[in-house]
CSV table of C-alpha atoms in Angstrom, one decimal:
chain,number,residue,atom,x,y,z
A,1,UNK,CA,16.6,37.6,-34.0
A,2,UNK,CA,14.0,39.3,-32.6
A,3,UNK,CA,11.0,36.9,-30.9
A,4,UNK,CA,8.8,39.3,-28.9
A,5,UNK,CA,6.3,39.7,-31.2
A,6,UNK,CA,5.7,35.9,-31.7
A,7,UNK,CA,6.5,35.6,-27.9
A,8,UNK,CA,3.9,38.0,-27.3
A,9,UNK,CA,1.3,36.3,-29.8
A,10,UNK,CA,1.6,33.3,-28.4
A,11,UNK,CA,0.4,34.4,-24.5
A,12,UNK,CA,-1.9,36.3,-25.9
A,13,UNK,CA,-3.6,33.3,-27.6
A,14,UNK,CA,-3.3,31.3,-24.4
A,15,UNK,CA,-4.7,33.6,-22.2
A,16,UNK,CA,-7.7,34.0,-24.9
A,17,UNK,CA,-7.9,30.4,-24.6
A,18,UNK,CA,-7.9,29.9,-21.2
A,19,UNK,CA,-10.6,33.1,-20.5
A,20,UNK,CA,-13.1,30.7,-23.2
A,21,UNK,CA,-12.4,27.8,-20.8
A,22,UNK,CA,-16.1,26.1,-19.4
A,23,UNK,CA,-15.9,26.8,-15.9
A,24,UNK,CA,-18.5,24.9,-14.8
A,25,UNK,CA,-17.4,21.8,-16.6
A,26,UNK,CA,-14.1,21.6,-14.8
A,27,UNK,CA,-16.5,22.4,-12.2
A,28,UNK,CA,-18.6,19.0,-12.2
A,29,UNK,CA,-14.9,17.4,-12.8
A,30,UNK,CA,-13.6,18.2,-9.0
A,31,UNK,CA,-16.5,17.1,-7.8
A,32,UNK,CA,-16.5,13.8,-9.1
A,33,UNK,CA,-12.9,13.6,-8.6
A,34,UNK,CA,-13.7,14.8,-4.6
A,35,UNK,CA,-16.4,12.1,-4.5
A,36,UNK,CA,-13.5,9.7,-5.9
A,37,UNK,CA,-11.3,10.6,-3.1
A,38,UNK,CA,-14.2,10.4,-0.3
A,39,UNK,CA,-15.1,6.9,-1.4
A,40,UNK,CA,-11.4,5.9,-1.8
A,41,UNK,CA,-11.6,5.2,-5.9
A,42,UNK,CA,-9.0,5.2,-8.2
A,43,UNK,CA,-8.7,7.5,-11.0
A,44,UNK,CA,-7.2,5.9,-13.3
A,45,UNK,CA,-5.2,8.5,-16.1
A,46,UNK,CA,-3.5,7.8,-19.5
A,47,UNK,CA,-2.0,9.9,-22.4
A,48,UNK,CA,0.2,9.8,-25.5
A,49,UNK,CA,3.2,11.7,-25.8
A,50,UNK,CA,3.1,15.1,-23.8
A,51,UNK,CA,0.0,14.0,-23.0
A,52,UNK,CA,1.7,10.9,-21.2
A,53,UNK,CA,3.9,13.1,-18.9
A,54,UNK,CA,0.5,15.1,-18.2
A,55,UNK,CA,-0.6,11.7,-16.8
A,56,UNK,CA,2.4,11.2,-14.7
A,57,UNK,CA,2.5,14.5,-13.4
A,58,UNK,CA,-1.1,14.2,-12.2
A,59,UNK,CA,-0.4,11.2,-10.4
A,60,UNK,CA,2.4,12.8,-9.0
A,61,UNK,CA,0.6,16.0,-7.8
A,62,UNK,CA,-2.2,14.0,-6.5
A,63,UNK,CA,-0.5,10.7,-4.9
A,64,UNK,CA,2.9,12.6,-3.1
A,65,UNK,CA,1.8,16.4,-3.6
A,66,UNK,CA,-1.8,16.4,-1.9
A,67,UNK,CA,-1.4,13.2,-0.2
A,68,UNK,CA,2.1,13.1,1.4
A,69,UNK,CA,1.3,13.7,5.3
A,70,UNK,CA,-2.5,13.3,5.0
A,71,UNK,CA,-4.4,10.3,6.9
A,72,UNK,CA,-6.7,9.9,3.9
A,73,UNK,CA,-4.6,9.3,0.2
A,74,UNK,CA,-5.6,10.0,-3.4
A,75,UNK,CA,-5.6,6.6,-5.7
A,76,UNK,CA,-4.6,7.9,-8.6
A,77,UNK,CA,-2.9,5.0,-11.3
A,78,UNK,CA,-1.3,6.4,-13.9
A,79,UNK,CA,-1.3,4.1,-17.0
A,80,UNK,CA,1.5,5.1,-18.8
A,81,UNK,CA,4.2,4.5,-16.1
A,82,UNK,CA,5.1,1.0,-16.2
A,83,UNK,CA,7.4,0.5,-19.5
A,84,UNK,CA,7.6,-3.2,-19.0
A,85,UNK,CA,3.6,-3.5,-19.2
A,86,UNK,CA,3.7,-1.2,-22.1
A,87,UNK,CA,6.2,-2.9,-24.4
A,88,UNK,CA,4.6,-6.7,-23.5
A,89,UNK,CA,1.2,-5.4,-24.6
A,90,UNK,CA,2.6,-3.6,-27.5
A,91,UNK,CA,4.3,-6.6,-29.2
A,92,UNK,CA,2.1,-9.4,-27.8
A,93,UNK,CA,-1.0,-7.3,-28.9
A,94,UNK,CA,-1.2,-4.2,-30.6
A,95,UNK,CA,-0.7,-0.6,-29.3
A,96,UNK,CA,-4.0,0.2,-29.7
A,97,UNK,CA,-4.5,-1.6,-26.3
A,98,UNK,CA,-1.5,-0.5,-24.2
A,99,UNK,CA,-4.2,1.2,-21.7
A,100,UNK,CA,-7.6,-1.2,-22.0
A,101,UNK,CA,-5.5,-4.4,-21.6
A,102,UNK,CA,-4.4,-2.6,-18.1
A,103,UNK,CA,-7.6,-1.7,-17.1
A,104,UNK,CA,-9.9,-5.0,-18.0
A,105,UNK,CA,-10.1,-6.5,-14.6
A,106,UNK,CA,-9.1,-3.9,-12.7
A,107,UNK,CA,-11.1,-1.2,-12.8
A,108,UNK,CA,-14.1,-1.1,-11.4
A,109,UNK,CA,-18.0,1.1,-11.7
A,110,UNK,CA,-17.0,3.4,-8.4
A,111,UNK,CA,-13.9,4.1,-10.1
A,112,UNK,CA,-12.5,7.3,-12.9
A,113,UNK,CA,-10.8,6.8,-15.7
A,114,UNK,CA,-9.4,10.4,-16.8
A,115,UNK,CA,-8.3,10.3,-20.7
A,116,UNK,CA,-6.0,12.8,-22.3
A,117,UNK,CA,-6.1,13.2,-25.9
A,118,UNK,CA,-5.4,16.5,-27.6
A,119,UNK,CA,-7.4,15.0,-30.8
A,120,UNK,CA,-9.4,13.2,-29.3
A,121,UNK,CA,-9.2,10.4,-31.6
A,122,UNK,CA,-6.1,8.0,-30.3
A,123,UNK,CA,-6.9,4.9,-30.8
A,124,UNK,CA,-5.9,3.4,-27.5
A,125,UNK,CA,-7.4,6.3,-25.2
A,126,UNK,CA,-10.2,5.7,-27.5
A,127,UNK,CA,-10.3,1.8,-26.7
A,128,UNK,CA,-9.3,2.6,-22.5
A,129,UNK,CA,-12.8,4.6,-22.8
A,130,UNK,CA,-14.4,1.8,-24.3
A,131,UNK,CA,-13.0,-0.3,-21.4
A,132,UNK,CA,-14.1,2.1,-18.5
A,133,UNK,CA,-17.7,2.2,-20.2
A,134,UNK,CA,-18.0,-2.0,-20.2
A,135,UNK,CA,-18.4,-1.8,-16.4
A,136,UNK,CA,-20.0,1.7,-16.2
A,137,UNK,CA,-16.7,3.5,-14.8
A,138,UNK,CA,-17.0,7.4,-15.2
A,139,UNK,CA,-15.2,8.9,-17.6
A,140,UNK,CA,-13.3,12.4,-17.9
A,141,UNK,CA,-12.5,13.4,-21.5
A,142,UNK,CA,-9.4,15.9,-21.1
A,143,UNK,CA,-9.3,17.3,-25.3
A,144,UNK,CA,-8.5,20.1,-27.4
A,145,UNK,CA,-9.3,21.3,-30.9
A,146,UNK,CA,-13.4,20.0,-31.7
A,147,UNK,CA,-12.7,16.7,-28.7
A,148,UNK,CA,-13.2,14.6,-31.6
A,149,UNK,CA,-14.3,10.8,-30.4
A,150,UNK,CA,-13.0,11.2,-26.7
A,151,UNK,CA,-15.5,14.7,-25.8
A,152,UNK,CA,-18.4,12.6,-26.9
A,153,UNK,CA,-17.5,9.5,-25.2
A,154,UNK,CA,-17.2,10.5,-22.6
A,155,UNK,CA,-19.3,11.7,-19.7
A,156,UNK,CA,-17.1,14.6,-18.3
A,157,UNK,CA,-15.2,17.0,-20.6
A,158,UNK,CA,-11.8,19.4,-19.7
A,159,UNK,CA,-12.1,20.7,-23.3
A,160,UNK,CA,-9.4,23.2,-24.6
A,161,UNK,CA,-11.5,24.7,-27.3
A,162,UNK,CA,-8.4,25.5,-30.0
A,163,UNK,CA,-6.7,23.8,-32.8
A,164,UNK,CA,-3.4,23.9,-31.6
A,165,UNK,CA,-1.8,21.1,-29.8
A,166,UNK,CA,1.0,23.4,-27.7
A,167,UNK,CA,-1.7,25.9,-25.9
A,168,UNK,CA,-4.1,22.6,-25.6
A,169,UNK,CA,-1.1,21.0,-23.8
A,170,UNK,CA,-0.3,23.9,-21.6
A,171,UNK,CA,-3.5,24.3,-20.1
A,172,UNK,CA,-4.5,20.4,-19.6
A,173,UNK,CA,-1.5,21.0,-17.2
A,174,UNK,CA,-2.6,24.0,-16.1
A,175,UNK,CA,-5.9,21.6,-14.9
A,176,UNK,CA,-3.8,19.3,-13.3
A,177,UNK,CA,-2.0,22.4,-11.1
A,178,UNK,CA,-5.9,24.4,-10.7
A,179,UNK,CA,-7.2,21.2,-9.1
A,180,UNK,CA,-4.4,20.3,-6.9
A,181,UNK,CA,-3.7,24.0,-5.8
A,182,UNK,CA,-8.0,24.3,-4.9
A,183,UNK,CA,-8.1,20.4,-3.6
A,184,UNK,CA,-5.5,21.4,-1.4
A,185,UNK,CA,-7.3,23.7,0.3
A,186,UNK,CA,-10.2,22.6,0.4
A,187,UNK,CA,-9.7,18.7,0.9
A,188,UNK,CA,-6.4,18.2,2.8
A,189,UNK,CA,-7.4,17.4,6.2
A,190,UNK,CA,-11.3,16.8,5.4
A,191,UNK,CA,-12.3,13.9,7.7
């Protein structure tokens, strides 16, 4: 078999994609998130699926990669990382609530709560926004194809603007590795 067409197809929509991105949206994103660090908030993060291990990688990158041998640390929780927590609210509750059960009483207004959703429509991103919003938390709506619920809830969009869940995937990670490669350089060492 021969793939390089379809190999070839595929960058070539991603790299369509990623030239329609809304600069100045992800714009006003780092500089909530830098006002977030200044002030010592968390940012809380949560996902479903590959949109999970987008969440755990951020809170990787931010906690170890831009924090580790820095006098002032990101706070970055990610949701999706204890599967104790997880499972308990699953079965006692529903699954619908996995992420706003972990949040009530925790977070606070001065603090983030960055969503991923490639729909925009999961349920419990959908009810961890509703959550945030209760005590006037900002929130980051990280979507693809229209943003469906999420991009209108919320008060800061990373929108990937195309129906297809692989390319939306690949660039929310390619916002997570943007904004640690700039923050680096611009933030590590900022008194």
């Amino acid at each position: 078999m021969n793939y390089t067409e379809e190999i070839t197809n595929y960058y070539a929509r991603l790299e369509k994609t990623i030239e329609s991105l809304d600069k100045e949206a992800l714009n006003q994103v780092m500089n909530l998130l830098q006002d977030a660090y200044k002030k010592e908030s968390r940012i809380y993060v949560c996902g479903n699926g590959g949109s999970a291990s987008t969440a755990s990688h951020l809170m990787n990158d931010f906690n170890k990669g831009l924090s580790y041998d820095q006098e002032k640390k990101w706070h970055v929780v990610s949701l999706n990382d204890n599967v104790a927590t997880l499972m308990a609210i699953s079965n006692d509750d529903s699954y619908d609530k996995v992420f706003s059960k972990q949040l009530e009483g925790n977070i606070t207004k001065d603090d983030i709560l960055l969503a991923i959703s490639g729909s925009g429509n999961s349920k419990n991103i959908i009810e961890a926004v509703k959550e945030a919003q209760k005590v006037g938390a900002k929130v980051v709506g990280m979507t693809g194809y229209d943003g469906g619920k999420l991009y209108q809830m919320s008060d800061f969009n990373m929108h990937v603007p195309i129906n297809d869940m692989q390319i939306t995937e690949d660039i929310h990670l390619t916002f997570n590795h943007m904004m640690m490669s700039v923050f680096y350089k611009k933030v590590a060492n900022e008194k």
